[in-house]
Amino acid sequence: MINIIGLGYIGLPTALILAANGNQVVGTDNNKNVVDSLNHRELTFQEKGLDELFFCALDHGIKFTLEYQKADIYIISVPTPYDKISKKVNTEYIESAVGSVLEVCPADSIIVIESTISPGAIDKYIRPLVDHAAKKIHLAHAPERIIPGAMIYELEHNSRTVGTDDAETGKKLKEIYSSFCKGEIVLTDIRSAEMSKVVENTFRDINIAFANELAKICRFDHMDVYEIIRIANKHPRVNILSPGPGVGGHCISVDPWFLVGDYPGLANIILAARKINDSMPEFVLQRIREIMQENNIQDTSRVGLYGLTYKENVDDVRESPTLQLLECMRKHLAPPLLCYDPMVKEKIVERQVFCLDEFLRQTDFIVIMVGHKEIVDYFSHIRDKIVLDTRKCVCGEVYRL
Ligand code: SAJ
């Protein structure tokens, strides 16, 4: 039996896909609302294909509970925030989950950490707990790799890394993950698994930072950054990502800090990339100001931000560039801008509307912060508006970064 601990963005799809593929699964979460809602056959977030998978897993007998179970394998997918000041990973949720697992788990069970952690964190924070419990337990790290927006597809098709202390545990886990994963399952040691995960996200952060820096250089010297990236990417060994209003989400904007926190003085390019990406919301504000001046707009009351999520077609707002931008305005005592996002149904910012028509009625100048399908499809109907498209997601007479 597999007990999944933490039924959030990663734990829930993982639990569902394991159950749907014939494994006996119980999902445990300490949030009663999450457990109640899943037991009432209601999903707690939206994701392409998650509905079908949910009902398939229910048919296969998946259970959701607040209790930790007696199981052969525990998969821990709880958040790993970072300390905003020291930039070090905070493993308190993992430690607490492992502590609870250790109270109930039988000898010889396997505890797999899927949450992203900094290299060495398992040895430093988790292994001592296991040693202290004096039970024969096998530790493993199998970092998740799935991208919000295509999670189910990627769960099934991406290659996976499984880090263990011994080959036997690796073999057992490979069997479990192969029950749903068609990608290659690479077996390695725990530390390499930890490091490779953080490195993957850091690579992407640095590439995006490069694109964002190019956007700034091109804006300064009147060049079209998109044209330049398009041409450069024709080179067989060049693949520059897209500039944007900043980097959000709980992965790419967080994981590189683990390396900066652990290796200050060594992680130089990584730190520079983080700073560039974090500076983008401020850069967008600067663009808004320039465009207002150019169009003789005096006050910001009819300027609106389209999109609150951290990227297109997901409902996740964690570390989103729009929230970063609003925070930046708040620090400068500027009145907040009007916001709208079709994926966000609850009020999360001061001036927020919940319908596109109303948003359009109340704005003369729209800043597209997120390229949701809605705006891409509807854009040709929008007339007489000034538009700053920070994502290059629509065509026509618009301003860009
Ligand atoms: N972004 C850009 N320009 C781009 C691509 C992305 O500005 O060209 C922005 C996005 O808008 C967003 C942020 O970067 O704000 C991150 O989005 P993303 O789509 O690049 O990645 P995530 O955070 O949704 O998921 C990443 C993935 N990691 C990699 O691609 C290396 C995913 O595979 C991981 O599973 C996930 O992090 C994670 O959980 O670690």
Short mmCIF file of C-alpha atoms and ligand atoms in Angstrom, two decimals:
data_model
loop_
_atom_site.label_atom_id
_atom_site.label_comp_id
_atom_site.label_asym_id
_atom_site.label_seq_id
_atom_site.Cartn_x
_atom_site.Cartn_y
_atom_site.Cartn_z
CA MET A 1 0.00 0.00 0.00
CA ILE A 2 1.15 3.53 -0.79
CA ASN A 3 0.40 6.45 1.51
CA ILE A 4 0.77 9.84 -0.17
CA ILE A 5 1.37 12.64 2.32
CA GLY A 6 0.30 16.09 1.12
CA LEU A 7 -2.50 16.37 -1.43
CA GLY A 8 -1.52 19.61 -3.14
CA TYR A 9 -0.47 20.40 -6.69
CA ILE A 10 1.97 17.46 -6.84
CA GLY A 11 0.74 14.98 -4.24
CA LEU A 12 -2.83 14.81 -5.50
CA PRO A 13 -2.11 14.05 -9.19
CA THR A 14 0.55 11.57 -8.09
CA ALA A 15 -1.87 9.79 -5.74
CA LEU A 16 -4.54 9.71 -8.45
CA ILE A 17 -2.31 8.37 -11.19
CA LEU A 18 -0.87 5.68 -8.92
CA ALA A 19 -4.38 4.57 -7.93
CA ALA A 20 -5.67 4.73 -11.50
CA ASN A 21 -2.87 2.36 -12.46
CA GLY A 22 -3.77 -0.36 -10.03
CA ASN A 23 -1.88 0.58 -6.86
CA GLN A 24 -3.62 0.62 -3.51
CA VAL A 25 -3.40 4.28 -2.44
CA VAL A 26 -4.45 6.36 0.53
CA GLY A 27 -3.92 10.12 0.40
CA THR A 28 -3.29 11.94 3.67
CA ASP A 29 -3.46 15.69 4.21
CA ASN A 30 -3.58 17.68 7.42
CA ASN A 31 -6.02 20.18 5.91
CA LYS A 32 -9.53 19.02 6.77
CA ASN A 33 -11.10 21.13 4.00
CA VAL A 34 -8.96 19.40 1.38
CA VAL A 35 -9.79 15.92 2.68
CA ASP A 36 -13.52 16.73 3.02
CA SER A 37 -13.74 18.17 -0.44
CA LEU A 38 -11.97 15.17 -2.05
CA ASN A 39 -14.21 12.81 -0.12
CA HIS A 40 -17.19 14.72 -1.53
CA ARG A 41 -15.80 14.03 -4.99
CA GLU A 42 -14.76 17.66 -5.48
CA LEU A 43 -11.31 18.60 -6.74
CA THR A 44 -9.37 21.30 -4.92
CA PHE A 45 -7.74 22.90 -7.98
CA GLN A 46 -8.08 22.87 -11.74
CA GLU A 47 -5.69 21.12 -14.10
CA LYS A 48 -6.09 19.68 -17.58
CA GLY A 49 -7.21 16.03 -17.38
CA LEU A 50 -7.38 15.99 -13.58
CA ASP A 51 -11.17 15.42 -13.50
CA GLU A 52 -11.03 12.20 -15.52
CA LEU A 53 -8.08 10.94 -13.52
CA PHE A 54 -9.89 11.73 -10.26
CA PHE A 55 -12.95 9.69 -11.15
CA CYS A 56 -10.83 6.84 -12.44
CA ALA A 57 -8.85 6.79 -9.15
CA LEU A 58 -12.09 6.87 -7.14
CA ASP A 59 -13.32 3.87 -9.14
CA HIS A 60 -10.07 2.12 -8.22
CA GLY A 61 -10.75 2.72 -4.52
CA ILE A 62 -8.44 5.61 -3.58
CA LYS A 63 -9.14 6.94 -0.07
CA PHE A 64 -8.50 10.38 1.46
CA THR A 65 -7.95 10.91 5.16
CA LEU A 66 -6.36 13.06 7.84
CA GLU A 67 -4.62 10.00 9.32
CA TYR A 68 -1.21 8.57 8.48
CA GLN A 69 -1.46 4.93 7.40
CA LYS A 70 0.48 1.72 7.85
CA ALA A 71 1.97 1.33 4.38
CA ASP A 72 4.89 -0.14 2.43
CA ILE A 73 5.73 3.11 0.71
CA TYR A 74 5.22 6.72 1.79
CA ILE A 75 5.45 9.50 -0.77
CA ILE A 76 5.85 12.91 0.79
CA SER A 77 4.80 15.94 -1.28
CA VAL A 78 4.52 18.81 1.15
CA PRO A 79 5.62 22.41 0.54
CA THR A 80 9.25 23.44 1.00
CA PRO A 81 9.24 27.21 1.39
CA TYR A 82 12.46 29.17 1.69
CA ASP A 83 13.44 31.65 4.32
CA LYS A 84 13.00 35.09 2.72
CA ILE A 85 16.07 36.45 4.52
CA SER A 86 18.63 33.63 4.63
CA LYS A 87 17.30 32.15 1.32
CA LYS A 88 17.75 28.66 2.80
CA VAL A 89 15.24 25.88 2.31
CA ASN A 90 12.78 25.43 5.13
CA THR A 91 12.17 21.72 5.72
CA GLU A 92 9.79 22.04 8.67
CA TYR A 93 6.79 20.58 6.77
CA ILE A 94 8.83 17.60 5.54
CA GLU A 95 10.28 17.02 8.98
CA SER A 96 6.85 17.08 10.54
CA ALA A 97 5.45 14.71 7.88
CA VAL A 98 8.37 12.29 8.28
CA GLY A 99 7.97 12.46 12.07
CA SER A 100 4.32 11.44 11.75
CA VAL A 101 5.17 8.68 9.26
CA LEU A 102 7.79 7.29 11.62
CA GLU A 103 5.16 6.90 14.32
CA VAL A 104 3.08 4.50 12.23
CA CYS A 105 5.30 2.96 9.55
CA PRO A 106 6.28 -0.70 9.73
CA ALA A 107 9.94 -1.76 9.56
CA ASP A 108 11.41 -1.97 6.07
CA SER A 109 9.04 0.62 4.61
CA ILE A 110 10.30 3.23 2.17
CA ILE A 111 9.90 6.98 2.67
CA VAL A 112 10.16 8.88 -0.60
CA ILE A 113 10.51 12.64 -0.52
CA GLU A 114 9.12 14.21 -3.71
CA SER A 115 9.19 17.83 -2.50
CA THR A 116 12.07 19.86 -3.87
CA ILE A 117 14.86 20.37 -1.34
CA SER A 118 18.39 21.68 -1.41
CA PRO A 119 21.26 19.26 -1.98
CA GLY A 120 22.21 17.57 1.27
CA ALA A 121 18.91 18.42 3.01
CA ILE A 122 17.87 14.79 3.44
CA ASP A 123 21.14 13.91 5.17
CA LYS A 124 21.01 17.04 7.26
CA TYR A 125 17.37 17.21 8.34
CA ILE A 126 15.61 13.92 7.58
CA ARG A 127 18.12 11.15 8.18
CA PRO A 128 18.65 12.13 11.83
CA LEU A 129 14.90 11.71 12.42
CA VAL A 130 14.96 8.24 10.89
CA ASP A 131 18.09 7.26 12.82
CA HIS A 132 16.48 8.48 16.02
CA ALA A 133 13.36 6.34 15.41
CA ALA A 134 15.59 3.27 15.41
CA LYS A 135 13.47 1.46 12.82
CA LYS A 136 14.82 -0.04 9.63
CA ILE A 137 13.51 2.50 7.10
CA HIS A 138 14.72 3.22 3.57
CA LEU A 139 14.94 6.83 2.46
CA ALA A 140 14.61 8.00 -1.14
CA HIS A 141 14.27 11.19 -3.13
CA ALA A 142 12.18 11.22 -6.31
CA PRO A 143 11.78 14.90 -7.18
CA GLU A 144 8.68 15.76 -9.15
CA ARG A 145 9.20 17.29 -12.57
CA ILE A 146 5.74 18.06 -13.88
CA ILE A 147 4.72 21.41 -15.28
CA PRO A 148 1.41 22.99 -14.20
CA GLY A 149 -0.82 23.13 -17.27
CA ALA A 150 0.40 19.74 -18.56
CA MET A 151 0.83 17.85 -15.29
CA ILE A 152 -0.99 14.67 -16.21
CA TYR A 153 0.74 14.33 -19.56
CA GLU A 154 4.12 14.97 -17.98
CA LEU A 155 3.50 12.58 -15.07
CA GLU A 156 3.09 9.88 -17.65
CA HIS A 157 5.77 10.85 -20.15
CA ASN A 158 8.64 12.65 -18.40
CA SER A 159 11.76 10.87 -17.36
CA ARG A 160 12.15 10.59 -13.57
CA THR A 161 15.01 10.59 -11.14
CA VAL A 162 14.97 8.26 -8.14
CA GLY A 163 17.75 8.66 -5.58
CA THR A 164 18.25 5.96 -2.96
CA ASP A 165 20.94 4.63 -0.60
CA ASP A 166 20.82 1.09 -1.98
CA ALA A 167 20.05 -0.60 -5.28
CA GLU A 168 17.28 -2.79 -3.84
CA THR A 169 15.16 0.22 -2.77
CA GLY A 170 15.81 1.83 -6.16
CA LYS A 171 14.58 -1.31 -7.89
CA LYS A 172 11.37 -1.43 -5.83
CA LEU A 173 10.60 2.22 -6.49
CA LYS A 174 11.36 1.87 -10.18
CA GLU A 175 8.65 -0.78 -10.32
CA ILE A 176 6.14 1.49 -8.59
CA TYR A 177 6.89 4.56 -10.73
CA SER A 178 6.87 2.41 -13.89
CA SER A 179 3.24 1.52 -13.15
CA PHE A 180 2.27 4.90 -14.64
CA CYS A 181 5.46 6.52 -15.99
CA LYS A 182 6.47 5.70 -19.54
CA GLY A 183 9.61 7.86 -19.37
CA GLU A 184 13.05 6.62 -18.39
CA ILE A 185 13.49 6.13 -14.64
CA VAL A 186 17.03 7.05 -13.72
CA LEU A 187 18.39 5.52 -10.52
CA THR A 188 21.03 7.45 -8.62
CA ASP A 189 22.03 8.44 -5.09
CA ILE A 190 19.97 10.80 -2.95
CA ARG A 191 22.29 13.79 -3.13
CA SER A 192 22.53 13.68 -6.93
CA ALA A 193 18.74 13.49 -7.14
CA GLU A 194 18.41 16.51 -4.86
CA MET A 195 20.97 18.54 -6.79
CA SER A 196 19.77 17.64 -10.28
CA LYS A 197 16.23 18.81 -9.53
CA VAL A 198 17.35 22.21 -8.26
CA VAL A 199 19.76 22.50 -11.18
CA GLU A 200 16.96 21.91 -13.71
CA ASN A 201 14.87 24.76 -12.36
CA THR A 202 17.90 27.00 -11.97
CA PHE A 203 18.85 26.39 -15.61
CA ARG A 204 15.42 27.60 -16.68
CA ASP A 205 15.58 30.61 -14.37
CA ILE A 206 18.93 31.66 -15.83
CA ASN A 207 17.70 31.23 -19.40
CA ILE A 208 14.60 33.35 -18.69
CA ALA A 209 16.79 35.95 -16.96
CA PHE A 210 18.95 36.12 -20.09
CA ALA A 211 15.83 36.76 -22.21
CA ASN A 212 14.67 39.42 -19.73
CA GLU A 213 18.05 41.13 -19.75
CA LEU A 214 17.98 41.15 -23.55
CA ALA A 215 14.52 42.76 -23.38
CA LYS A 216 15.95 45.56 -21.26
CA ILE A 217 18.96 46.06 -23.53
CA CYS A 218 16.76 46.07 -26.63
CA ARG A 219 14.29 48.53 -25.07
CA PHE A 220 17.19 50.82 -24.17
CA ASP A 221 18.63 50.77 -27.68
CA HIS A 222 15.44 50.54 -29.75
CA MET A 223 15.66 46.96 -30.97
CA ASP A 224 12.97 44.32 -31.18
CA VAL A 225 13.94 41.65 -28.64
CA TYR A 226 11.47 39.12 -30.04
CA GLU A 227 12.90 39.43 -33.55
CA ILE A 228 16.41 39.04 -32.18
CA ILE A 229 15.55 35.94 -30.12
CA ARG A 230 13.63 34.48 -33.08
CA ILE A 231 16.68 34.82 -35.30
CA ALA A 232 19.22 33.68 -32.69
CA ASN A 233 17.12 30.58 -31.98
CA LYS A 234 17.56 29.47 -35.60
CA HIS A 235 21.12 28.54 -34.59
CA PRO A 236 21.11 24.81 -33.89
CA ARG A 237 22.63 25.21 -30.43
CA VAL A 238 20.77 28.33 -29.24
CA ASN A 239 17.42 28.16 -27.46
CA ILE A 240 16.61 31.38 -25.63
CA LEU A 241 13.34 31.44 -23.71
CA SER A 242 10.87 34.35 -23.75
CA PRO A 243 11.09 37.58 -21.83
CA GLY A 244 8.10 38.32 -19.61
CA PRO A 245 6.84 40.38 -16.65
CA GLY A 246 8.80 38.25 -14.18
CA VAL A 247 9.09 34.70 -12.95
CA GLY A 248 6.50 33.31 -10.57
CA GLY A 249 5.27 29.96 -9.35
CA HIS A 250 6.51 27.93 -6.46
CA CYS A 251 9.42 26.30 -8.32
CA ILE A 252 11.60 28.38 -10.59
CA SER A 253 11.33 31.53 -8.51
CA VAL A 254 12.19 29.60 -5.34
CA ASP A 255 14.61 26.72 -5.99
CA PRO A 256 17.62 28.75 -7.22
CA TRP A 257 17.59 30.55 -3.87
CA PHE A 258 18.46 27.23 -2.21
CA LEU A 259 21.78 27.27 -4.05
CA VAL A 260 22.33 30.95 -3.33
CA GLY A 261 21.53 30.33 0.34
CA ASP A 262 23.81 27.30 0.62
CA TYR A 263 26.69 28.50 -1.53
CA PRO A 264 26.96 32.27 -1.08
CA GLY A 265 29.96 33.50 -2.99
CA LEU A 266 29.88 30.55 -5.39
CA ALA A 267 26.37 30.91 -6.83
CA ASN A 268 27.04 34.15 -8.71
CA ILE A 269 25.30 33.74 -12.05
CA ILE A 270 22.40 32.12 -10.21
CA LEU A 271 22.02 35.12 -7.92
CA ALA A 272 22.28 37.57 -10.82
CA ALA A 273 19.54 35.70 -12.70
CA ARG A 274 17.26 35.78 -9.65
CA LYS A 275 17.80 39.53 -9.31
CA ILE A 276 17.05 40.16 -12.99
CA ASN A 277 13.87 38.13 -12.92
CA ASP A 278 12.76 39.76 -9.68
CA SER A 279 13.33 43.18 -11.25
CA MET A 280 10.90 42.57 -14.11
CA PRO A 281 7.66 43.68 -12.38
CA GLU A 282 9.37 47.02 -11.68
CA PHE A 283 10.44 47.16 -15.35
CA VAL A 284 6.79 46.63 -16.37
CA LEU A 285 5.79 49.51 -14.08
CA GLN A 286 8.36 51.68 -15.82
CA ARG A 287 6.91 50.69 -19.21
CA ILE A 288 3.41 51.53 -17.94
CA ARG A 289 4.61 54.97 -16.89
CA GLU A 290 6.33 55.61 -20.25
CA ILE A 291 3.25 54.54 -22.19
CA MET A 292 1.00 56.71 -20.02
CA GLN A 293 3.23 59.70 -20.70
CA GLU A 294 3.30 59.01 -24.42
CA ASN A 295 -0.50 58.88 -24.49
CA ASN A 296 -1.08 61.74 -22.13
CA ILE A 297 -2.79 59.61 -19.49
CA GLN A 298 -2.59 61.36 -16.14
CA ASP A 299 -4.00 58.99 -13.57
CA THR A 300 -3.93 55.24 -13.18
CA SER A 301 -7.59 54.70 -12.33
CA ARG A 302 -8.39 53.41 -15.85
CA VAL A 303 -5.26 51.27 -16.20
CA GLY A 304 -5.92 47.54 -15.67
CA LEU A 305 -3.80 44.43 -15.21
CA TYR A 306 -5.06 41.39 -17.09
CA GLY A 307 -3.95 38.22 -15.30
CA LEU A 308 -3.13 37.42 -11.68
CA THR A 309 -1.77 33.89 -11.99
CA TYR A 310 1.93 33.13 -12.37
CA LYS A 311 1.44 31.89 -15.93
CA GLU A 312 -1.17 31.18 -18.56
CA ASN A 313 -4.13 28.82 -18.15
CA VAL A 314 -3.44 27.78 -14.55
CA ASP A 315 -5.17 29.04 -11.38
CA ASP A 316 -2.01 29.20 -9.26
CA VAL A 317 -1.10 32.72 -8.08
CA ARG A 318 1.93 31.85 -5.95
CA GLU A 319 4.77 34.39 -6.38
CA SER A 320 2.97 35.73 -9.46
CA PRO A 321 4.56 38.69 -11.30
CA THR A 322 1.25 40.61 -11.05
CA LEU A 323 1.23 40.26 -7.27
CA GLN A 324 4.90 41.29 -7.22
CA LEU A 325 4.04 44.35 -9.30
CA LEU A 326 1.15 45.34 -7.00
CA GLU A 327 3.44 44.91 -3.99
CA CYS A 328 5.97 47.17 -5.64
CA MET A 329 3.26 49.85 -6.15
CA ARG A 330 2.14 49.46 -2.55
CA LYS A 331 5.70 50.08 -1.35
CA HIS A 332 5.74 53.30 -3.33
CA LEU A 333 2.33 54.25 -1.90
CA ALA A 334 0.78 54.20 -5.38
CA PRO A 335 -2.93 53.36 -5.57
CA PRO A 336 -3.45 49.77 -6.77
CA LEU A 337 -4.43 49.05 -10.36
CA LEU A 338 -7.64 47.30 -11.38
CA CYS A 339 -7.14 43.54 -11.89
CA TYR A 340 -8.97 40.72 -13.59
CA ASP A 341 -8.17 37.05 -14.14
CA PRO A 342 -10.63 34.52 -15.55
CA MET A 343 -8.91 31.69 -13.62
CA VAL A 344 -9.13 33.39 -10.21
CA LYS A 345 -12.64 33.23 -8.80
CA GLU A 346 -11.93 34.56 -5.32
CA LYS A 347 -11.08 38.09 -4.35
CA ILE A 348 -7.35 38.20 -3.67
CA VAL A 349 -6.43 41.81 -4.44
CA GLU A 350 -7.94 45.15 -3.57
CA ARG A 351 -9.39 46.26 -6.91
CA GLN A 352 -10.51 43.09 -8.67
CA VAL A 353 -13.37 42.43 -11.09
CA PHE A 354 -14.65 39.03 -12.12
CA CYS A 355 -15.87 39.50 -15.66
CA LEU A 356 -13.97 40.47 -18.79
CA ASP A 357 -16.69 42.89 -19.99
CA GLU A 358 -16.59 44.79 -16.75
CA PHE A 359 -12.79 44.88 -16.85
CA LEU A 360 -12.88 46.29 -20.38
CA ARG A 361 -15.56 48.84 -19.45
CA GLN A 362 -13.44 50.15 -16.61
CA THR A 363 -10.14 50.44 -18.49
CA ASP A 364 -8.59 52.46 -21.32
CA PHE A 365 -5.12 50.96 -20.93
CA ILE A 366 -4.75 47.19 -20.49
CA VAL A 367 -1.53 45.53 -19.41
CA ILE A 368 -1.54 41.86 -20.35
CA MET A 369 0.44 40.16 -17.59
CA VAL A 370 -0.68 36.61 -18.42
CA GLY A 371 -1.51 35.19 -21.83
CA HIS A 372 -4.59 33.16 -20.83
CA LYS A 373 -6.43 31.52 -23.71
CA GLU A 374 -9.38 33.86 -23.05
CA ILE A 375 -7.51 37.04 -23.99
CA VAL A 376 -5.70 35.41 -26.91
CA ASP A 377 -9.04 34.24 -28.39
CA TYR A 378 -10.96 37.42 -27.61
CA PHE A 379 -8.32 39.99 -28.44
CA SER A 380 -9.41 40.72 -32.02
CA HIS A 381 -12.75 42.04 -30.60
CA ILE A 382 -11.04 44.54 -28.33
CA ARG A 383 -10.95 48.02 -29.86
CA ASP A 384 -9.94 51.52 -28.78
CA LYS A 385 -7.69 50.39 -25.96
CA ILE A 386 -4.06 51.02 -25.34
CA VAL A 387 -2.44 47.64 -24.71
CA LEU A 388 0.90 46.63 -23.25
CA ASP A 389 1.42 42.95 -24.01
CA THR A 390 4.21 41.73 -21.69
CA ARG A 391 3.95 38.15 -23.02
CA LYS A 392 3.80 38.68 -26.79
CA CYS A 393 0.64 36.62 -26.79
CA VAL A 394 -1.57 38.81 -29.00
CA CYS A 395 -1.05 40.35 -32.44
CA GLY A 396 -1.74 43.88 -33.63
CA GLU A 397 -0.93 47.44 -32.64
CA VAL A 398 0.23 46.88 -29.07
CA TYR A 399 3.13 48.00 -26.93
CA ARG A 400 5.62 45.37 -25.80
CA LEU A 401 8.24 45.08 -23.06
N1 SAJ B 1 8.41 32.17 -17.95
C1 SAJ B 1 8.91 33.23 -18.69
N2 SAJ B 1 9.46 32.97 -19.92
C2 SAJ B 1 9.52 31.71 -20.43
C3 SAJ B 1 9.03 30.64 -19.68
C4 SAJ B 1 8.49 30.89 -18.42
O1 SAJ B 1 8.86 34.39 -18.27
O2 SAJ B 1 10.01 31.57 -21.56
C5 SAJ B 1 7.83 32.41 -16.63
C6 SAJ B 1 6.39 31.88 -16.49
O3 SAJ B 1 5.47 32.78 -16.99
C7 SAJ B 1 6.28 31.68 -14.99
C8 SAJ B 1 7.69 31.22 -14.61
O4 SAJ B 1 8.53 31.64 -15.66
O5 SAJ B 1 5.99 32.87 -14.31
C9 SAJ B 1 7.83 29.72 -14.42
O6 SAJ B 1 7.01 29.02 -15.34
P1 SAJ B 1 7.48 27.72 -16.14
O7 SAJ B 1 6.39 27.36 -17.06
O8 SAJ B 1 8.80 27.94 -16.74
O9 SAJ B 1 7.71 26.63 -15.01
P2 SAJ B 1 6.86 26.11 -13.74
O10 SAJ B 1 7.31 26.89 -12.54
O11 SAJ B 1 5.41 26.07 -14.01
O12 SAJ B 1 7.38 24.61 -13.63
C10 SAJ B 1 8.77 24.37 -13.48
C11 SAJ B 1 9.19 23.29 -14.48
N3 SAJ B 1 10.65 23.19 -14.48
C12 SAJ B 1 11.37 23.24 -15.63
O13 SAJ B 1 10.87 23.45 -16.71
C13 SAJ B 1 12.84 23.04 -15.50
C14 SAJ B 1 8.55 21.95 -14.12
O14 SAJ B 1 9.01 20.93 -14.97
C15 SAJ B 1 8.85 21.59 -12.65
O15 SAJ B 1 8.21 20.39 -12.28
C16 SAJ B 1 8.33 22.70 -11.78
O16 SAJ B 1 9.01 23.90 -12.14
C17 SAJ B 1 8.61 22.33 -10.32
O17 SAJ B 1 7.64 21.96 -9.63
O18 SAJ B 1 9.75 22.34 -9.89
#
